[in-house]
Amino acid sequence: MAAHFALLIDPAAPDDPRDDFAGTFTTLDPSAPALSVSELSTQRGDGIFESIGVVDGHPQEVTAHLQRLAHSAALCDLPAPNPAQWRQAVERAAAACGPGEAVIKLILSRGVEHGPAPTAWTTAAQAADNTAVRERGIRVVLLDRGIDSGAADRAPWLLLGAKTLSYAVNMAAIREAHRRGADDAVFVSSDDILLEAPTASLILRIGGRFVTPAVGSGILHGTTQISVFEHLSAQGHETAYETVPAEALRTVDAAWLVSSVRLAAPVTAVDGVDIPVDRVLTASLNRYLLSPRD
C-alpha cells in the first residue's frame, strides 16, 4: 500500500491549549526521502503506530485509536501525544482520501539517536481489497508465542499491550502460517491460552455468547473488536472478555479475526480442521464496520 499523502508532525505538548495546529504540520512528498538514517524507528523499531481505516473519506473510530496511541506512548515512555493535534492530522490525511477504502497510519518515534526527539508523521494510502477474504474467510494455525499468559503483568518491559513498530515477530508468524498451508496465525501462550492474531483481534461465538480473549494477557486491545462488541451488545447479544483455552477455538460455533482495515474475516479452519462459518452474520458485521463510526 504505497502512500499517496504524508504529513510531518512537530509534536505539541499534551496540554498545549491552541485550537489550530496547522503550523505544526509539514506536507511531504510521500515518494521522497524524509527520515534521518539515525531515526530510531527504523534502526530499532523504537516507536508506536496506529492504522485507521477510512471509508469514503471518513476515518473510523478516531477517538479509540488516539486513546490507544496515548496508551502505547505511556507504556513505551514516549511523550504523550496531544489529542487535538493528532486529530487534526487525521482530518488532514482523511481529506486526501477519495472514495472507497483507505488507511491512515499514525507514527510516533523516539526520534533521532542523540538528536531531536520525538519524530512524528502520518500517511494515507489506498487500502488493499479485502472483499474476498471477508467473504471467503481465512484458515489459521495456532502458534506458540513463547510466553505464558501472566508475562504482561510480570514483565511490563516486554510492552505486550503496546502497538509498537517492532513487527518482525508478527510478520514471521504470518510467514510460518503460510508455510503450514494457512492464511494467518493465532498466537497461544505457553500455558495454552488463546491470545490474538499477529495483526488482528480474535472473536469467538460459543453457545450463543460472543467472547474475546481477556486483555490482561498482554493482548493489544483491538479498536475494531471493541466496536463489534458495542454493536453486538446493542442488538441484545451477550459479550465477554475471558481467559479461553487454546483448544476452544477448534470447537466454537464460529470465529472471526477483526481489524481496522481487513474488518471481519471469518475463520474457516484451525490447524487444517474445518470449523462452522456464519456467513450471514459475517456479512452483517462487515456492513456495520463499513458504515461511518466515530
mmCIF file with all atom_site columns, N, CA and C in Angstrom, residues 85-110:
data_model
loop_
_atom_site.group_PDB
_atom_site.id
_atom_site.type_symbol
_atom_site.label_atom_id
_atom_site.label_alt_id
_atom_site.label_comp_id
_atom_site.label_asym_id
_atom_site.label_entity_id
_atom_site.label_seq_id
_atom_site.pdbx_PDB_ins_code
_atom_site.Cartn_x
_atom_site.Cartn_y
_atom_site.Cartn_z
_atom_site.occupancy
_atom_site.B_iso_or_equiv
_atom_site.pdbx_formal_charge
_atom_site.auth_seq_id
_atom_site.auth_comp_id
_atom_site.auth_asym_id
_atom_site.auth_atom_id
_atom_site.pdbx_PDB_model_num
ATOM 1  N N  . GLN A 1 85  ? -4.097  17.848 18.390 1.00 0.00 ? 85  GLN A N  1
ATOM 2  C CA . GLN A 1 85  ? -3.158  17.947 17.274 1.00 0.00 ? 85  GLN A CA 1
ATOM 3  C C  . GLN A 1 85  ? -3.233  16.713 16.378 1.00 0.00 ? 85  GLN A C  1
ATOM 4  N N  . TRP A 1 86  ? -3.253  15.535 16.994 1.00 0.00 ? 86  TRP A N  1
ATOM 5  C CA . TRP A 1 86  ? -3.277  14.312 16.197 1.00 0.00 ? 86  TRP A CA 1
ATOM 6  C C  . TRP A 1 86  ? -4.623  14.135 15.488 1.00 0.00 ? 86  TRP A C  1
ATOM 7  N N  . ARG A 1 87  ? -5.695  14.602 16.105 1.00 0.00 ? 87  ARG A N  1
ATOM 8  C CA . ARG A 1 87  ? -6.999  14.521 15.437 1.00 0.00 ? 87  ARG A CA 1
ATOM 9  C C  . ARG A 1 87  ? -6.998  15.412 14.191 1.00 0.00 ? 87  ARG A C  1
ATOM 10 N N  . GLN A 1 88  ? -6.400  16.589 14.301 1.00 0.00 ? 88  GLN A N  1
ATOM 11 C CA . GLN A 1 88  ? -6.329  17.468 13.133 1.00 0.00 ? 88  GLN A CA 1
ATOM 12 C C  . GLN A 1 88  ? -5.440  16.862 12.046 1.00 0.00 ? 88  GLN A C  1
ATOM 13 N N  . ALA A 1 89  ? -4.392  16.143 12.447 1.00 0.00 ? 89  ALA A N  1
ATOM 14 C CA . ALA A 1 89  ? -3.548  15.457 11.467 1.00 0.00 ? 89  ALA A CA 1
ATOM 15 C C  . ALA A 1 89  ? -4.345  14.367 10.742 1.00 0.00 ? 89  ALA A C  1
ATOM 16 N N  . VAL A 1 90  ? -5.183  13.646 11.490 1.00 0.00 ? 90  VAL A N  1
ATOM 17 C CA . VAL A 1 90  ? -6.040  12.626 10.881 1.00 0.00 ? 90  VAL A CA 1
ATOM 18 C C  . VAL A 1 90  ? -7.003  13.279 9.894  1.00 0.00 ? 90  VAL A C  1
ATOM 19 N N  . GLU A 1 91  ? -7.576  14.409 10.268 1.00 0.00 ? 91  GLU A N  1
ATOM 20 C CA . GLU A 1 91  ? -8.512  15.098 9.381  1.00 0.00 ? 91  GLU A CA 1
ATOM 21 C C  . GLU A 1 91  ? -7.825  15.534 8.089  1.00 0.00 ? 91  GLU A C  1
ATOM 22 N N  . ARG A 1 92  ? -6.586  16.008 8.207  1.00 0.00 ? 92  ARG A N  1
ATOM 23 C CA . ARG A 1 92  ? -5.833  16.416 7.008  1.00 0.00 ? 92  ARG A CA 1
ATOM 24 C C  . ARG A 1 92  ? -5.590  15.208 6.106  1.00 0.00 ? 92  ARG A C  1
ATOM 25 N N  . ALA A 1 93  ? -5.209  14.086 6.710  1.00 0.00 ? 93  ALA A N  1
ATOM 26 C CA . ALA A 1 93  ? -4.937  12.884 5.922  1.00 0.00 ? 93  ALA A CA 1
ATOM 27 C C  . ALA A 1 93  ? -6.218  12.349 5.288  1.00 0.00 ? 93  ALA A C  1
ATOM 28 N N  . ALA A 1 94  ? -7.320  12.367 6.036  1.00 0.00 ? 94  ALA A N  1
ATOM 29 C CA . ALA A 1 94  ? -8.588  11.855 5.518  1.00 0.00 ? 94  ALA A CA 1
ATOM 30 C C  . ALA A 1 94  ? -9.069  12.693 4.333  1.00 0.00 ? 94  ALA A C  1
ATOM 31 N N  . ALA A 1 95  ? -8.794  13.985 4.373  1.00 0.00 ? 95  ALA A N  1
ATOM 32 C CA . ALA A 1 95  ? -9.210  14.862 3.274  1.00 0.00 ? 95  ALA A CA 1
ATOM 33 C C  . ALA A 1 95  ? -8.500  14.509 1.975  1.00 0.00 ? 95  ALA A C  1
ATOM 34 N N  . ALA A 1 96  ? -7.368  13.807 2.087  1.00 0.00 ? 96  ALA A N  1
ATOM 35 C CA . ALA A 1 96  ? -6.615  13.400 0.904  1.00 0.00 ? 96  ALA A CA 1
ATOM 36 C C  . ALA A 1 96  ? -7.054  12.039 0.373  1.00 0.00 ? 96  ALA A C  1
ATOM 37 N N  . CYS A 1 97  ? -8.013  11.415 1.056  1.00 0.00 ? 97  CYS A N  1
ATOM 38 C CA . CYS A 1 97  ? -8.513  10.099 0.644  1.00 0.00 ? 97  CYS A CA 1
ATOM 39 C C  . CYS A 1 97  ? -9.782  10.276 -0.183 1.00 0.00 ? 97  CYS A C  1
ATOM 40 N N  . GLY A 1 98  ? -9.856  9.597  -1.279 1.00 0.00 ? 98  GLY A N  1
ATOM 41 C CA . GLY A 1 98  ? -11.042 9.683  -2.127 1.00 0.00 ? 98  GLY A CA 1
ATOM 42 C C  . GLY A 1 98  ? -12.063 8.623  -1.773 1.00 0.00 ? 98  GLY A C  1
ATOM 43 N N  . PRO A 1 99  ? -12.937 8.287  -2.708 1.00 0.00 ? 99  PRO A N  1
ATOM 44 C CA . PRO A 1 99  ? -13.946 7.250  -2.469 1.00 0.00 ? 99  PRO A CA 1
ATOM 45 C C  . PRO A 1 99  ? -13.298 5.887  -2.248 1.00 0.00 ? 99  PRO A C  1
ATOM 46 N N  . GLY A 1 100 ? -14.054 5.010  -1.603 1.00 0.00 ? 100 GLY A N  1
ATOM 47 C CA . GLY A 1 100 ? -13.543 3.673  -1.349 1.00 0.00 ? 100 GLY A CA 1
ATOM 48 C C  . GLY A 1 100 ? -12.836 3.576  -0.013 1.00 0.00 ? 100 GLY A C  1
ATOM 49 N N  . GLU A 1 101 ? -12.054 2.522  0.151  1.00 0.00 ? 101 GLU A N  1
ATOM 50 C CA . GLU A 1 101 ? -11.383 2.250  1.421  1.00 0.00 ? 101 GLU A CA 1
ATOM 51 C C  . GLU A 1 101 ? -9.921  2.678  1.373  1.00 0.00 ? 101 GLU A C  1
ATOM 52 N N  . ALA A 1 102 ? -9.458  3.275  2.454  1.00 0.00 ? 102 ALA A N  1
ATOM 53 C CA . ALA A 1 102 ? -8.075  3.722  2.582  1.00 0.00 ? 102 ALA A CA 1
ATOM 54 C C  . ALA A 1 102 ? -7.610  3.447  4.003  1.00 0.00 ? 102 ALA A C  1
ATOM 55 N N  . VAL A 1 103 ? -6.348  3.719  4.267  1.00 0.00 ? 103 VAL A N  1
ATOM 56 C CA . VAL A 1 103 ? -5.808  3.530  5.610  1.00 0.00 ? 103 VAL A CA 1
ATOM 57 C C  . VAL A 1 103 ? -4.895  4.700  5.939  1.00 0.00 ? 103 VAL A C  1
ATOM 58 N N  . ILE A 1 104 ? -5.080  5.242  7.128  1.00 0.00 ? 104 ILE A N  1
ATOM 59 C CA . ILE A 1 104 ? -4.224  6.306  7.653  1.00 0.00 ? 104 ILE A CA 1
ATOM 60 C C  . ILE A 1 104 ? -3.338  5.691  8.721  1.00 0.00 ? 104 ILE A C  1
ATOM 61 N N  . LYS A 1 105 ? -2.044  5.948  8.635  1.00 0.00 ? 105 LYS A N  1
ATOM 62 C CA . LYS A 1 105 ? -1.120  5.478  9.660  1.00 0.00 ? 105 LYS A CA 1
ATOM 63 C C  . LYS A 1 105 ? -0.604  6.665  10.462 1.00 0.00 ? 105 LYS A C  1
ATOM 64 N N  . LEU A 1 106 ? -0.608  6.518  11.775 1.00 0.00 ? 106 LEU A N  1
ATOM 65 C CA . LEU A 1 106 ? -0.037  7.490  12.696 1.00 0.00 ? 106 LEU A CA 1
ATOM 66 C C  . LEU A 1 106 ? 1.223   6.879  13.291 1.00 0.00 ? 106 LEU A C  1
ATOM 67 N N  . ILE A 1 107 ? 2.341   7.587  13.238 1.00 0.00 ? 107 ILE A N  1
ATOM 68 C CA . ILE A 1 107 ? 3.601   7.053  13.751 1.00 0.00 ? 107 ILE A CA 1
ATOM 69 C C  . ILE A 1 107 ? 4.221   8.051  14.709 1.00 0.00 ? 107 ILE A C  1
ATOM 70 N N  . LEU A 1 108 ? 4.606   7.562  15.879 1.00 0.00 ? 108 LEU A N  1
ATOM 71 C CA . LEU A 1 108 ? 5.333   8.367  16.868 1.00 0.00 ? 108 LEU A CA 1
ATOM 72 C C  . LEU A 1 108 ? 6.588   7.608  17.235 1.00 0.00 ? 108 LEU A C  1
ATOM 73 N N  . SER A 1 109 ? 7.744   8.162  16.889 1.00 0.00 ? 109 SER A N  1
ATOM 74 C CA . SER A 1 109 ? 9.031   7.510  17.109 1.00 0.00 ? 109 SER A CA 1
ATOM 75 C C  . SER A 1 109 ? 9.803   8.215  18.227 1.00 0.00 ? 109 SER A C  1
ATOM 76 N N  . ARG A 1 110 ? 10.755  7.487  18.811 1.00 0.00 ? 110 ARG A N  1
ATOM 77 C CA . ARG A 1 110 ? 11.598  8.118  19.837 1.00 0.00 ? 110 ARG A CA 1
ATOM 78 C C  . ARG A 1 110 ? 12.498  9.177  19.228 1.00 0.00 ? 110 ARG A C  1
#
